[in-house]
């Protein structure tokens, strides 16, 4: 068994409207020192047989649009 | 002109689209992706990907629909486009065409996306009527006047692309519609509802047989669908002119 932990985030320089909205909300809640919020998506994927190559293929075929996204991946044997 | 209107879990504009094609003189048929097999596309002249929320818009809008199409019939799809047959995607359908790499395809069909339709600048679902200026002459717009109104309804419609790609899109005259103000001048929010680069609302591939458009022509097919129908006399809805252009081409 294999567990892949994948974080998909916007590339540097790509606008993050959700982050901006959350920053604004936090400022209104009194956290005036909040300067920036970035939002990312986190996936945990369990594979019964596959390897790192399959994880990369999953990321490339569905999880990421390389025009706007960077990703980080960590694979654990379980 | 036989039209395949693709369906999947979560598409929801297929009925209006079916009526729009039928009333414009096409022969539309519904085709569900689960029943789609290699070779099935051959009998159609037009492939239409309707709007909606395919697969719940999870991961990214259109990403799952695109990945499934790619897994099932990628070769057929590429042949369909290369043969010069028509592919048209509206709203969620546009997102699918971008994710597939069928648009903007500045140097031909690409296996990776070259652009993205990302979350609106407002971080909100934008549902409003927009003014669109026709930019370049295409088979989809020969009957379309310079400025028309069509409704948008999306949360992820901001067209972005790397500068090099964007320059090529402009250079190759691939922009079909830009969001404008009611007087036809350059748009800002809310006239550009999502923050699209260069106010892009619709593009084609360089050959001009694949169209992706964020606003919904099928939702402005009849004159009485326009909010100003009591003030402005129309015989048909503005969106119908796109279907009319296409049938004339065939």
mmCIF file with all atom_site columns, C-alpha atoms in Angstrom, chain B residues 16-231:
data_model
loop_
_atom_site.group_PDB
_atom_site.id
_atom_site.type_symbol
_atom_site.label_atom_id
_atom_site.label_alt_id
_atom_site.label_comp_id
_atom_site.label_asym_id
_atom_site.label_entity_id
_atom_site.label_seq_id
_atom_site.pdbx_PDB_ins_code
_atom_site.Cartn_x
_atom_site.Cartn_y
_atom_site.Cartn_z
_atom_site.occupancy
_atom_site.B_iso_or_equiv
_atom_site.pdbx_formal_charge
_atom_site.auth_seq_id
_atom_site.auth_comp_id
_atom_site.auth_asym_id
_atom_site.auth_atom_id
_atom_site.pdbx_PDB_model_num
ATOM 1   C CA . UNK B 1 16  ? -31.713 24.517 -24.240 1.00 0.00 ? 16  UNK B CA 1
ATOM 2   C CA . UNK B 1 17  ? -28.785 23.616 -26.456 1.00 0.00 ? 17  UNK B CA 1
ATOM 3   C CA . UNK B 1 18  ? -30.744 20.810 -28.107 1.00 0.00 ? 18  UNK B CA 1
ATOM 4   C CA . UNK B 1 19  ? -33.628 23.194 -28.854 1.00 0.00 ? 19  UNK B CA 1
ATOM 5   C CA . UNK B 1 20  ? -31.252 25.860 -30.167 1.00 0.00 ? 20  UNK B CA 1
ATOM 6   C CA . UNK B 1 21  ? -29.620 23.432 -32.597 1.00 0.00 ? 21  UNK B CA 1
ATOM 7   C CA . UNK B 1 22  ? -32.907 21.827 -33.632 1.00 0.00 ? 22  UNK B CA 1
ATOM 8   C CA . UNK B 1 23  ? -34.671 25.136 -34.290 1.00 0.00 ? 23  UNK B CA 1
ATOM 9   C CA . UNK B 1 24  ? -31.668 26.351 -36.287 1.00 0.00 ? 24  UNK B CA 1
ATOM 10  C CA . UNK B 1 25  ? -31.928 23.427 -38.695 1.00 0.00 ? 25  UNK B CA 1
ATOM 11  C CA . UNK B 1 26  ? -29.430 20.964 -37.221 1.00 0.00 ? 26  UNK B CA 1
ATOM 12  C CA . UNK B 1 27  ? -30.119 17.362 -36.230 1.00 0.00 ? 27  UNK B CA 1
ATOM 13  C CA . UNK B 1 28  ? -29.038 17.160 -32.589 1.00 0.00 ? 28  UNK B CA 1
ATOM 14  C CA . UNK B 1 29  ? -28.720 13.985 -30.537 1.00 0.00 ? 29  UNK B CA 1
ATOM 15  C CA . UNK B 1 30  ? -27.767 13.442 -26.924 1.00 0.00 ? 30  UNK B CA 1
ATOM 16  C CA . UNK B 1 31  ? -24.686 11.319 -26.365 1.00 0.00 ? 31  UNK B CA 1
ATOM 17  C CA . UNK B 1 32  ? -23.778 10.287 -22.831 1.00 0.00 ? 32  UNK B CA 1
ATOM 18  C CA . UNK B 1 33  ? -20.085 9.930  -22.097 1.00 0.00 ? 33  UNK B CA 1
ATOM 19  C CA . UNK B 1 34  ? -20.682 6.578  -20.366 1.00 0.00 ? 34  UNK B CA 1
ATOM 20  C CA . UNK B 1 35  ? -22.072 5.160  -23.620 1.00 0.00 ? 35  UNK B CA 1
ATOM 21  C CA . UNK B 1 36  ? -19.463 6.775  -25.854 1.00 0.00 ? 36  UNK B CA 1
ATOM 22  C CA . UNK B 1 37  ? -17.179 4.330  -27.641 1.00 0.00 ? 37  UNK B CA 1
ATOM 23  C CA . UNK B 1 38  ? -14.258 4.878  -30.005 1.00 0.00 ? 38  UNK B CA 1
ATOM 24  C CA . UNK B 1 39  ? -15.645 5.417  -33.510 1.00 0.00 ? 39  UNK B CA 1
ATOM 25  C CA . UNK B 1 40  ? -18.959 6.852  -32.306 1.00 0.00 ? 40  UNK B CA 1
ATOM 26  C CA . UNK B 1 41  ? -18.106 10.421 -33.282 1.00 0.00 ? 41  UNK B CA 1
ATOM 27  C CA . UNK B 1 42  ? -17.649 9.590  -36.964 1.00 0.00 ? 42  UNK B CA 1
ATOM 28  C CA . UNK B 1 43  ? -21.299 10.094 -37.933 1.00 0.00 ? 43  UNK B CA 1
ATOM 29  C CA . UNK B 1 44  ? -21.465 13.609 -36.473 1.00 0.00 ? 44  UNK B CA 1
ATOM 30  C CA . UNK B 1 45  ? -20.509 16.939 -38.030 1.00 0.00 ? 45  UNK B CA 1
ATOM 31  C CA . UNK B 1 46  ? -20.610 18.908 -34.797 1.00 0.00 ? 46  UNK B CA 1
ATOM 32  C CA . UNK B 1 47  ? -19.536 17.990 -31.282 1.00 0.00 ? 47  UNK B CA 1
ATOM 33  C CA . UNK B 1 48  ? -21.129 20.198 -28.630 1.00 0.00 ? 48  UNK B CA 1
ATOM 34  C CA . UNK B 1 49  ? -20.118 20.267 -24.970 1.00 0.00 ? 49  UNK B CA 1
ATOM 35  C CA . UNK B 1 50  ? -22.858 21.992 -22.974 1.00 0.00 ? 50  UNK B CA 1
ATOM 36  C CA . UNK B 1 51  ? -22.645 24.059 -19.808 1.00 0.00 ? 51  UNK B CA 1
ATOM 37  C CA . UNK B 1 52  ? -23.272 22.814 -16.309 1.00 0.00 ? 52  UNK B CA 1
ATOM 38  C CA . UNK B 1 53  ? -21.279 21.496 -13.406 1.00 0.00 ? 53  UNK B CA 1
ATOM 39  C CA . UNK B 1 54  ? -19.813 18.272 -14.740 1.00 0.00 ? 54  UNK B CA 1
ATOM 40  C CA . UNK B 1 55  ? -18.653 16.046 -11.867 1.00 0.00 ? 55  UNK B CA 1
ATOM 41  C CA . UNK B 1 56  ? -19.650 18.799 -9.458  1.00 0.00 ? 56  UNK B CA 1
ATOM 42  C CA . UNK B 1 57  ? -16.833 21.074 -10.691 1.00 0.00 ? 57  UNK B CA 1
ATOM 43  C CA . UNK B 1 58  ? -14.552 19.127 -8.333  1.00 0.00 ? 58  UNK B CA 1
ATOM 44  C CA . UNK B 1 59  ? -10.769 19.392 -8.723  1.00 0.00 ? 59  UNK B CA 1
ATOM 45  C CA . UNK B 1 60  ? -11.267 22.228 -11.250 1.00 0.00 ? 60  UNK B CA 1
ATOM 46  C CA . UNK B 1 61  ? -14.258 23.061 -13.419 1.00 0.00 ? 61  UNK B CA 1
ATOM 47  C CA . UNK B 1 62  ? -14.170 20.798 -16.468 1.00 0.00 ? 62  UNK B CA 1
ATOM 48  C CA . UNK B 1 63  ? -11.045 18.881 -15.407 1.00 0.00 ? 63  UNK B CA 1
ATOM 49  C CA . UNK B 1 64  ? -12.768 15.559 -14.727 1.00 0.00 ? 64  UNK B CA 1
ATOM 50  C CA . UNK B 1 65  ? -14.920 15.726 -17.887 1.00 0.00 ? 65  UNK B CA 1
ATOM 51  C CA . UNK B 1 66  ? -11.771 16.442 -19.909 1.00 0.00 ? 66  UNK B CA 1
ATOM 52  C CA . UNK B 1 67  ? -9.747  13.671 -18.278 1.00 0.00 ? 67  UNK B CA 1
ATOM 53  C CA . UNK B 1 68  ? -12.500 11.154 -18.984 1.00 0.00 ? 68  UNK B CA 1
ATOM 54  C CA . UNK B 1 69  ? -12.866 12.227 -22.600 1.00 0.00 ? 69  UNK B CA 1
ATOM 55  C CA . UNK B 1 70  ? -9.121  12.001 -23.029 1.00 0.00 ? 70  UNK B CA 1
ATOM 56  C CA . UNK B 1 71  ? -9.034  8.502  -21.576 1.00 0.00 ? 71  UNK B CA 1
ATOM 57  C CA . UNK B 1 72  ? -11.913 7.343  -23.782 1.00 0.00 ? 72  UNK B CA 1
ATOM 58  C CA . UNK B 1 73  ? -11.621 8.954  -27.192 1.00 0.00 ? 73  UNK B CA 1
ATOM 59  C CA . UNK B 1 74  ? -8.597  11.278 -27.346 1.00 0.00 ? 74  UNK B CA 1
ATOM 60  C CA . UNK B 1 75  ? -7.499  9.961  -30.741 1.00 0.00 ? 75  UNK B CA 1
ATOM 61  C CA . UNK B 1 76  ? -11.005 10.285 -32.194 1.00 0.00 ? 76  UNK B CA 1
ATOM 62  C CA . UNK B 1 77  ? -11.294 13.805 -30.825 1.00 0.00 ? 77  UNK B CA 1
ATOM 63  C CA . UNK B 1 78  ? -8.014  14.879 -32.404 1.00 0.00 ? 78  UNK B CA 1
ATOM 64  C CA . UNK B 1 79  ? -9.053  13.374 -35.738 1.00 0.00 ? 79  UNK B CA 1
ATOM 65  C CA . UNK B 1 80  ? -12.448 15.091 -35.508 1.00 0.00 ? 80  UNK B CA 1
ATOM 66  C CA . UNK B 1 81  ? -10.726 18.464 -35.117 1.00 0.00 ? 81  UNK B CA 1
ATOM 67  C CA . UNK B 1 82  ? -8.050  17.746 -37.741 1.00 0.00 ? 82  UNK B CA 1
ATOM 68  C CA . UNK B 1 83  ? -10.730 16.819 -40.280 1.00 0.00 ? 83  UNK B CA 1
ATOM 69  C CA . UNK B 1 84  ? -12.141 20.322 -39.842 1.00 0.00 ? 84  UNK B CA 1
ATOM 70  C CA . UNK B 1 85  ? -15.348 19.234 -38.171 1.00 0.00 ? 85  UNK B CA 1
ATOM 71  C CA . UNK B 1 86  ? -16.938 21.621 -35.685 1.00 0.00 ? 86  UNK B CA 1
ATOM 72  C CA . UNK B 1 87  ? -16.383 21.486 -31.923 1.00 0.00 ? 87  UNK B CA 1
ATOM 73  C CA . UNK B 1 88  ? -18.168 23.949 -29.680 1.00 0.00 ? 88  UNK B CA 1
ATOM 74  C CA . UNK B 1 89  ? -18.057 24.274 -25.903 1.00 0.00 ? 89  UNK B CA 1
ATOM 75  C CA . UNK B 1 90  ? -20.148 26.687 -23.867 1.00 0.00 ? 90  UNK B CA 1
ATOM 76  C CA . UNK B 1 91  ? -19.249 27.671 -20.300 1.00 0.00 ? 91  UNK B CA 1
ATOM 77  C CA . UNK B 1 92  ? -18.325 24.359 -18.642 1.00 0.00 ? 92  UNK B CA 1
ATOM 78  C CA . UNK B 1 93  ? -17.785 23.089 -22.193 1.00 0.00 ? 93  UNK B CA 1
ATOM 79  C CA . UNK B 1 94  ? -15.212 25.857 -22.788 1.00 0.00 ? 94  UNK B CA 1
ATOM 80  C CA . UNK B 1 95  ? -13.440 24.814 -19.585 1.00 0.00 ? 95  UNK B CA 1
ATOM 81  C CA . UNK B 1 96  ? -13.344 21.236 -20.888 1.00 0.00 ? 96  UNK B CA 1
ATOM 82  C CA . UNK B 1 97  ? -11.844 22.328 -24.248 1.00 0.00 ? 97  UNK B CA 1
ATOM 83  C CA . UNK B 1 98  ? -9.124  24.320 -22.434 1.00 0.00 ? 98  UNK B CA 1
ATOM 84  C CA . UNK B 1 99  ? -8.297  21.404 -20.134 1.00 0.00 ? 99  UNK B CA 1
ATOM 85  C CA . UNK B 1 100 ? -8.168  19.063 -23.147 1.00 0.00 ? 100 UNK B CA 1
ATOM 86  C CA . UNK B 1 101 ? -5.668  21.292 -24.946 1.00 0.00 ? 101 UNK B CA 1
ATOM 87  C CA . UNK B 1 102 ? -8.027  21.682 -27.944 1.00 0.00 ? 102 UNK B CA 1
ATOM 88  C CA . UNK B 1 103 ? -8.009  25.408 -27.144 1.00 0.00 ? 103 UNK B CA 1
ATOM 89  C CA . UNK B 1 104 ? -6.196  27.710 -27.553 1.00 0.00 ? 104 UNK B CA 1
ATOM 90  C CA . UNK B 1 105 ? -3.919  25.209 -29.352 1.00 0.00 ? 105 UNK B CA 1
ATOM 91  C CA . UNK B 1 106 ? -1.785  28.061 -30.694 1.00 0.00 ? 106 UNK B CA 1
ATOM 92  C CA . UNK B 1 107 ? 0.692   25.630 -32.303 1.00 0.00 ? 107 UNK B CA 1
ATOM 93  C CA . UNK B 1 108 ? -1.798  22.826 -32.873 1.00 0.00 ? 108 UNK B CA 1
ATOM 94  C CA . UNK B 1 109 ? -3.457  20.517 -30.349 1.00 0.00 ? 109 UNK B CA 1
ATOM 95  C CA . UNK B 1 110 ? -1.364  20.206 -27.204 1.00 0.00 ? 110 UNK B CA 1
ATOM 96  C CA . UNK B 1 111 ? -1.319  17.331 -24.746 1.00 0.00 ? 111 UNK B CA 1
ATOM 97  C CA . UNK B 1 112 ? -1.103  19.739 -21.807 1.00 0.00 ? 112 UNK B CA 1
ATOM 98  C CA . UNK B 1 113 ? -3.352  22.753 -21.188 1.00 0.00 ? 113 UNK B CA 1
ATOM 99  C CA . UNK B 1 114 ? -1.927  26.017 -22.542 1.00 0.00 ? 114 UNK B CA 1
ATOM 100 C CA . UNK B 1 115 ? -4.324  28.255 -20.634 1.00 0.00 ? 115 UNK B CA 1
ATOM 101 C CA . UNK B 1 116 ? -6.796  28.131 -17.766 1.00 0.00 ? 116 UNK B CA 1
ATOM 102 C CA . UNK B 1 117 ? -10.251 29.376 -16.899 1.00 0.00 ? 117 UNK B CA 1
ATOM 103 C CA . UNK B 1 118 ? -9.708  30.077 -13.238 1.00 0.00 ? 118 UNK B CA 1
ATOM 104 C CA . UNK B 1 119 ? -11.732 31.406 -10.310 1.00 0.00 ? 119 UNK B CA 1
ATOM 105 C CA . UNK B 1 120 ? -13.333 34.810 -11.012 1.00 0.00 ? 120 UNK B CA 1
ATOM 106 C CA . UNK B 1 121 ? -11.516 37.824 -9.562  1.00 0.00 ? 121 UNK B CA 1
ATOM 107 C CA . UNK B 1 122 ? -14.602 38.525 -7.444  1.00 0.00 ? 122 UNK B CA 1
ATOM 108 C CA . UNK B 1 123 ? -14.369 35.021 -5.921  1.00 0.00 ? 123 UNK B CA 1
ATOM 109 C CA . UNK B 1 124 ? -18.116 34.796 -6.633  1.00 0.00 ? 124 UNK B CA 1
ATOM 110 C CA . UNK B 1 125 ? -20.440 33.053 -9.023  1.00 0.00 ? 125 UNK B CA 1
ATOM 111 C CA . UNK B 1 126 ? -21.184 35.786 -11.590 1.00 0.00 ? 126 UNK B CA 1
ATOM 112 C CA . UNK B 1 127 ? -24.591 35.540 -13.201 1.00 0.00 ? 127 UNK B CA 1
ATOM 113 C CA . UNK B 1 128 ? -25.407 38.566 -15.338 1.00 0.00 ? 128 UNK B CA 1
ATOM 114 C CA . UNK B 1 129 ? -25.946 39.821 -18.874 1.00 0.00 ? 129 UNK B CA 1
ATOM 115 C CA . UNK B 1 130 ? -22.755 40.860 -20.634 1.00 0.00 ? 130 UNK B CA 1
ATOM 116 C CA . UNK B 1 131 ? -22.036 42.949 -23.698 1.00 0.00 ? 131 UNK B CA 1
ATOM 117 C CA . UNK B 1 132 ? -19.780 41.248 -26.212 1.00 0.00 ? 132 UNK B CA 1
ATOM 118 C CA . UNK B 1 133 ? -17.892 42.762 -29.124 1.00 0.00 ? 133 UNK B CA 1
ATOM 119 C CA . UNK B 1 134 ? -17.312 40.511 -32.120 1.00 0.00 ? 134 UNK B CA 1
ATOM 120 C CA . UNK B 1 135 ? -13.593 40.580 -32.866 1.00 0.00 ? 135 UNK B CA 1
ATOM 121 C CA . UNK B 1 136 ? -12.592 38.405 -35.784 1.00 0.00 ? 136 UNK B CA 1
ATOM 122 C CA . UNK B 1 137 ? -14.553 36.820 -38.592 1.00 0.00 ? 137 UNK B CA 1
ATOM 123 C CA . UNK B 1 138 ? -15.333 33.170 -37.952 1.00 0.00 ? 138 UNK B CA 1
ATOM 124 C CA . UNK B 1 139 ? -17.801 30.566 -39.168 1.00 0.00 ? 139 UNK B CA 1
ATOM 125 C CA . UNK B 1 140 ? -19.609 31.044 -35.837 1.00 0.00 ? 140 UNK B CA 1
ATOM 126 C CA . UNK B 1 141 ? -20.160 34.777 -36.226 1.00 0.00 ? 141 UNK B CA 1
ATOM 127 C CA . UNK B 1 142 ? -20.891 35.599 -39.878 1.00 0.00 ? 142 UNK B CA 1
ATOM 128 C CA . UNK B 1 143 ? -24.454 36.649 -38.935 1.00 0.00 ? 143 UNK B CA 1
ATOM 129 C CA . UNK B 1 144 ? -23.513 38.324 -35.664 1.00 0.00 ? 144 UNK B CA 1
ATOM 130 C CA . UNK B 1 145 ? -23.552 42.147 -35.434 1.00 0.00 ? 145 UNK B CA 1
ATOM 131 C CA . UNK B 1 146 ? -20.693 44.076 -33.829 1.00 0.00 ? 146 UNK B CA 1
ATOM 132 C CA . UNK B 1 147 ? -22.063 44.078 -30.264 1.00 0.00 ? 147 UNK B CA 1
ATOM 133 C CA . UNK B 1 148 ? -24.466 41.522 -28.771 1.00 0.00 ? 148 UNK B CA 1
ATOM 134 C CA . UNK B 1 149 ? -25.691 40.668 -25.290 1.00 0.00 ? 149 UNK B CA 1
ATOM 135 C CA . UNK B 1 150 ? -25.506 37.194 -23.776 1.00 0.00 ? 150 UNK B CA 1
ATOM 136 C CA . UNK B 1 151 ? -25.728 35.991 -20.177 1.00 0.00 ? 151 UNK B CA 1
ATOM 137 C CA . UNK B 1 152 ? -22.810 34.534 -18.227 1.00 0.00 ? 152 UNK B CA 1
ATOM 138 C CA . UNK B 1 153 ? -23.229 32.190 -15.266 1.00 0.00 ? 153 UNK B CA 1
ATOM 139 C CA . UNK B 1 154 ? -19.963 30.896 -13.863 1.00 0.00 ? 154 UNK B CA 1
ATOM 140 C CA . UNK B 1 155 ? -17.568 30.926 -10.922 1.00 0.00 ? 155 UNK B CA 1
ATOM 141 C CA . UNK B 1 156 ? -14.496 29.926 -12.934 1.00 0.00 ? 156 UNK B CA 1
ATOM 142 C CA . UNK B 1 157 ? -14.324 31.956 -16.120 1.00 0.00 ? 157 UNK B CA 1
ATOM 143 C CA . UNK B 1 158 ? -11.235 34.105 -15.852 1.00 0.00 ? 158 UNK B CA 1
ATOM 144 C CA . UNK B 1 159 ? -9.196  33.385 -18.954 1.00 0.00 ? 159 UNK B CA 1
ATOM 145 C CA . UNK B 1 160 ? -5.480  33.335 -18.178 1.00 0.00 ? 160 UNK B CA 1
ATOM 146 C CA . UNK B 1 161 ? -2.509  32.267 -20.254 1.00 0.00 ? 161 UNK B CA 1
ATOM 147 C CA . UNK B 1 162 ? 1.251   32.875 -20.209 1.00 0.00 ? 162 UNK B CA 1
ATOM 148 C CA . UNK B 1 163 ? 2.188   36.070 -22.081 1.00 0.00 ? 163 UNK B CA 1
ATOM 149 C CA . UNK B 1 164 ? 3.710   34.203 -25.004 1.00 0.00 ? 164 UNK B CA 1
ATOM 150 C CA . UNK B 1 165 ? 0.535   32.180 -25.550 1.00 0.00 ? 165 UNK B CA 1
ATOM 151 C CA . UNK B 1 166 ? -1.667  35.257 -25.134 1.00 0.00 ? 166 UNK B CA 1
ATOM 152 C CA . UNK B 1 167 ? 0.362   37.144 -27.741 1.00 0.00 ? 167 UNK B CA 1
ATOM 153 C CA . UNK B 1 168 ? -0.034  34.266 -30.168 1.00 0.00 ? 168 UNK B CA 1
ATOM 154 C CA . UNK B 1 169 ? -3.784  34.095 -29.567 1.00 0.00 ? 169 UNK B CA 1
ATOM 155 C CA . UNK B 1 170 ? -4.032  37.779 -30.496 1.00 0.00 ? 170 UNK B CA 1
ATOM 156 C CA . UNK B 1 171 ? -1.595  37.510 -33.389 1.00 0.00 ? 171 UNK B CA 1
ATOM 157 C CA . UNK B 1 172 ? -3.452  34.562 -34.917 1.00 0.00 ? 172 UNK B CA 1
ATOM 158 C CA . UNK B 1 173 ? -6.767  36.399 -34.475 1.00 0.00 ? 173 UNK B CA 1
ATOM 159 C CA . UNK B 1 174 ? -8.228  33.674 -32.281 1.00 0.00 ? 174 UNK B CA 1
ATOM 160 C CA . UNK B 1 175 ? -10.327 35.969 -30.081 1.00 0.00 ? 175 UNK B CA 1
ATOM 161 C CA . UNK B 1 176 ? -13.986 35.774 -31.118 1.00 0.00 ? 176 UNK B CA 1
ATOM 162 C CA . UNK B 1 177 ? -15.691 37.878 -28.432 1.00 0.00 ? 177 UNK B CA 1
ATOM 163 C CA . UNK B 1 178 ? -14.455 40.370 -25.857 1.00 0.00 ? 178 UNK B CA 1
ATOM 164 C CA . UNK B 1 179 ? -16.452 41.700 -22.915 1.00 0.00 ? 179 UNK B CA 1
ATOM 165 C CA . UNK B 1 180 ? -17.166 45.409 -23.434 1.00 0.00 ? 180 UNK B CA 1
ATOM 166 C CA . UNK B 1 181 ? -19.143 48.183 -21.780 1.00 0.00 ? 181 UNK B CA 1
ATOM 167 C CA . UNK B 1 182 ? -22.645 48.853 -23.185 1.00 0.00 ? 182 UNK B CA 1
ATOM 168 C CA . UNK B 1 183 ? -21.185 51.591 -25.435 1.00 0.00 ? 183 UNK B CA 1
ATOM 169 C CA . UNK B 1 184 ? -18.651 49.155 -26.869 1.00 0.00 ? 184 UNK B CA 1
ATOM 170 C CA . UNK B 1 185 ? -15.639 50.594 -25.051 1.00 0.00 ? 185 UNK B CA 1
ATOM 171 C CA . UNK B 1 186 ? -13.123 48.630 -22.982 1.00 0.00 ? 186 UNK B CA 1
ATOM 172 C CA . UNK B 1 187 ? -14.697 46.734 -20.088 1.00 0.00 ? 187 UNK B CA 1
ATOM 173 C CA . UNK B 1 188 ? -13.843 46.727 -16.413 1.00 0.00 ? 188 UNK B CA 1
ATOM 174 C CA . UNK B 1 189 ? -15.730 44.972 -13.606 1.00 0.00 ? 189 UNK B CA 1
ATOM 175 C CA . UNK B 1 190 ? -18.637 44.198 -13.701 1.00 0.00 ? 190 UNK B CA 1
ATOM 176 C CA . UNK B 1 191 ? -18.760 44.387 -17.514 1.00 0.00 ? 191 UNK B CA 1
ATOM 177 C CA . UNK B 1 192 ? -15.846 42.022 -17.582 1.00 0.00 ? 192 UNK B CA 1
ATOM 178 C CA . UNK B 1 193 ? -17.440 39.667 -15.033 1.00 0.00 ? 193 UNK B CA 1
ATOM 179 C CA . UNK B 1 194 ? -14.398 37.582 -14.164 1.00 0.00 ? 194 UNK B CA 1
ATOM 180 C CA . UNK B 1 195 ? -11.182 39.503 -14.788 1.00 0.00 ? 195 UNK B CA 1
ATOM 181 C CA . UNK B 1 196 ? -10.283 37.654 -18.019 1.00 0.00 ? 196 UNK B CA 1
ATOM 182 C CA . UNK B 1 197 ? -7.010  38.759 -19.600 1.00 0.00 ? 197 UNK B CA 1
ATOM 183 C CA . UNK B 1 198 ? -7.632  41.059 -22.583 1.00 0.00 ? 198 UNK B CA 1
ATOM 184 C CA . UNK B 1 199 ? -11.365 40.802 -21.701 1.00 0.00 ? 199 UNK B CA 1
ATOM 185 C CA . UNK B 1 200 ? -11.524 37.479 -23.533 1.00 0.00 ? 200 UNK B CA 1
ATOM 186 C CA . UNK B 1 201 ? -14.966 35.832 -23.542 1.00 0.00 ? 201 UNK B CA 1
ATOM 187 C CA . UNK B 1 202 ? -14.577 33.413 -26.471 1.00 0.00 ? 202 UNK B CA 1
ATOM 188 C CA . UNK B 1 203 ? -11.771 32.030 -28.627 1.00 0.00 ? 203 UNK B CA 1
ATOM 189 C CA . UNK B 1 204 ? -11.281 29.593 -31.463 1.00 0.00 ? 204 UNK B CA 1
ATOM 190 C CA . UNK B 1 205 ? -8.320  27.460 -32.431 1.00 0.00 ? 205 UNK B CA 1
ATOM 191 C CA . UNK B 1 206 ? -6.084  28.928 -35.199 1.00 0.00 ? 206 UNK B CA 1
ATOM 192 C CA . UNK B 1 207 ? -8.008  26.936 -37.857 1.00 0.00 ? 207 UNK B CA 1
ATOM 193 C CA . UNK B 1 208 ? -11.304 28.352 -36.585 1.00 0.00 ? 208 UNK B CA 1
ATOM 194 C CA . UNK B 1 209 ? -13.304 25.117 -36.259 1.00 0.00 ? 209 UNK B CA 1
ATOM 195 C CA . UNK B 1 210 ? -13.175 24.819 -32.454 1.00 0.00 ? 210 UNK B CA 1
ATOM 196 C CA . UNK B 1 211 ? -15.033 27.453 -30.433 1.00 0.00 ? 211 UNK B CA 1
ATOM 197 C CA . UNK B 1 212 ? -15.037 27.949 -26.671 1.00 0.00 ? 212 UNK B CA 1
ATOM 198 C CA . UNK B 1 213 ? -17.323 30.602 -25.229 1.00 0.00 ? 213 UNK B CA 1
ATOM 199 C CA . UNK B 1 214 ? -18.097 31.476 -21.590 1.00 0.00 ? 214 UNK B CA 1
ATOM 200 C CA . UNK B 1 215 ? -21.454 33.297 -22.125 1.00 0.00 ? 215 UNK B CA 1
ATOM 201 C CA . UNK B 1 216 ? -24.487 31.192 -23.054 1.00 0.00 ? 216 UNK B CA 1
ATOM 202 C CA . UNK B 1 217 ? -25.842 31.706 -26.598 1.00 0.00 ? 217 UNK B CA 1
ATOM 203 C CA . UNK B 1 218 ? -28.490 29.010 -26.009 1.00 0.00 ? 218 UNK B CA 1
ATOM 204 C CA . UNK B 1 219 ? -29.926 31.055 -23.130 1.00 0.00 ? 219 UNK B CA 1
ATOM 205 C CA . UNK B 1 220 ? -30.577 34.018 -25.416 1.00 0.00 ? 220 UNK B CA 1
ATOM 206 C CA . UNK B 1 221 ? -32.098 32.083 -28.298 1.00 0.00 ? 221 UNK B CA 1
ATOM 207 C CA . UNK B 1 222 ? -35.587 33.632 -28.246 1.00 0.00 ? 222 UNK B CA 1
ATOM 208 C CA . UNK B 1 223 ? -36.293 37.370 -28.233 1.00 0.00 ? 223 UNK B CA 1
ATOM 209 C CA . UNK B 1 224 ? -38.304 37.109 -25.021 1.00 0.00 ? 224 UNK B CA 1
ATOM 210 C CA . UNK B 1 225 ? -35.298 35.784 -23.105 1.00 0.00 ? 225 UNK B CA 1
ATOM 211 C CA . UNK B 1 226 ? -33.643 39.215 -23.280 1.00 0.00 ? 226 UNK B CA 1
ATOM 212 C CA . UNK B 1 227 ? -34.360 41.383 -20.222 1.00 0.00 ? 227 UNK B CA 1
ATOM 213 C CA . UNK B 1 228 ? -34.994 44.457 -22.413 1.00 0.00 ? 228 UNK B CA 1
ATOM 214 C CA . UNK B 1 229 ? -37.568 42.737 -24.642 1.00 0.00 ? 229 UNK B CA 1
ATOM 215 C CA . UNK B 1 230 ? -40.224 45.378 -23.871 1.00 0.00 ? 230 UNK B CA 1
ATOM 216 C CA . UNK B 1 231 ? -37.927 48.195 -24.989 1.00 0.00 ? 231 UNK B CA 1
#
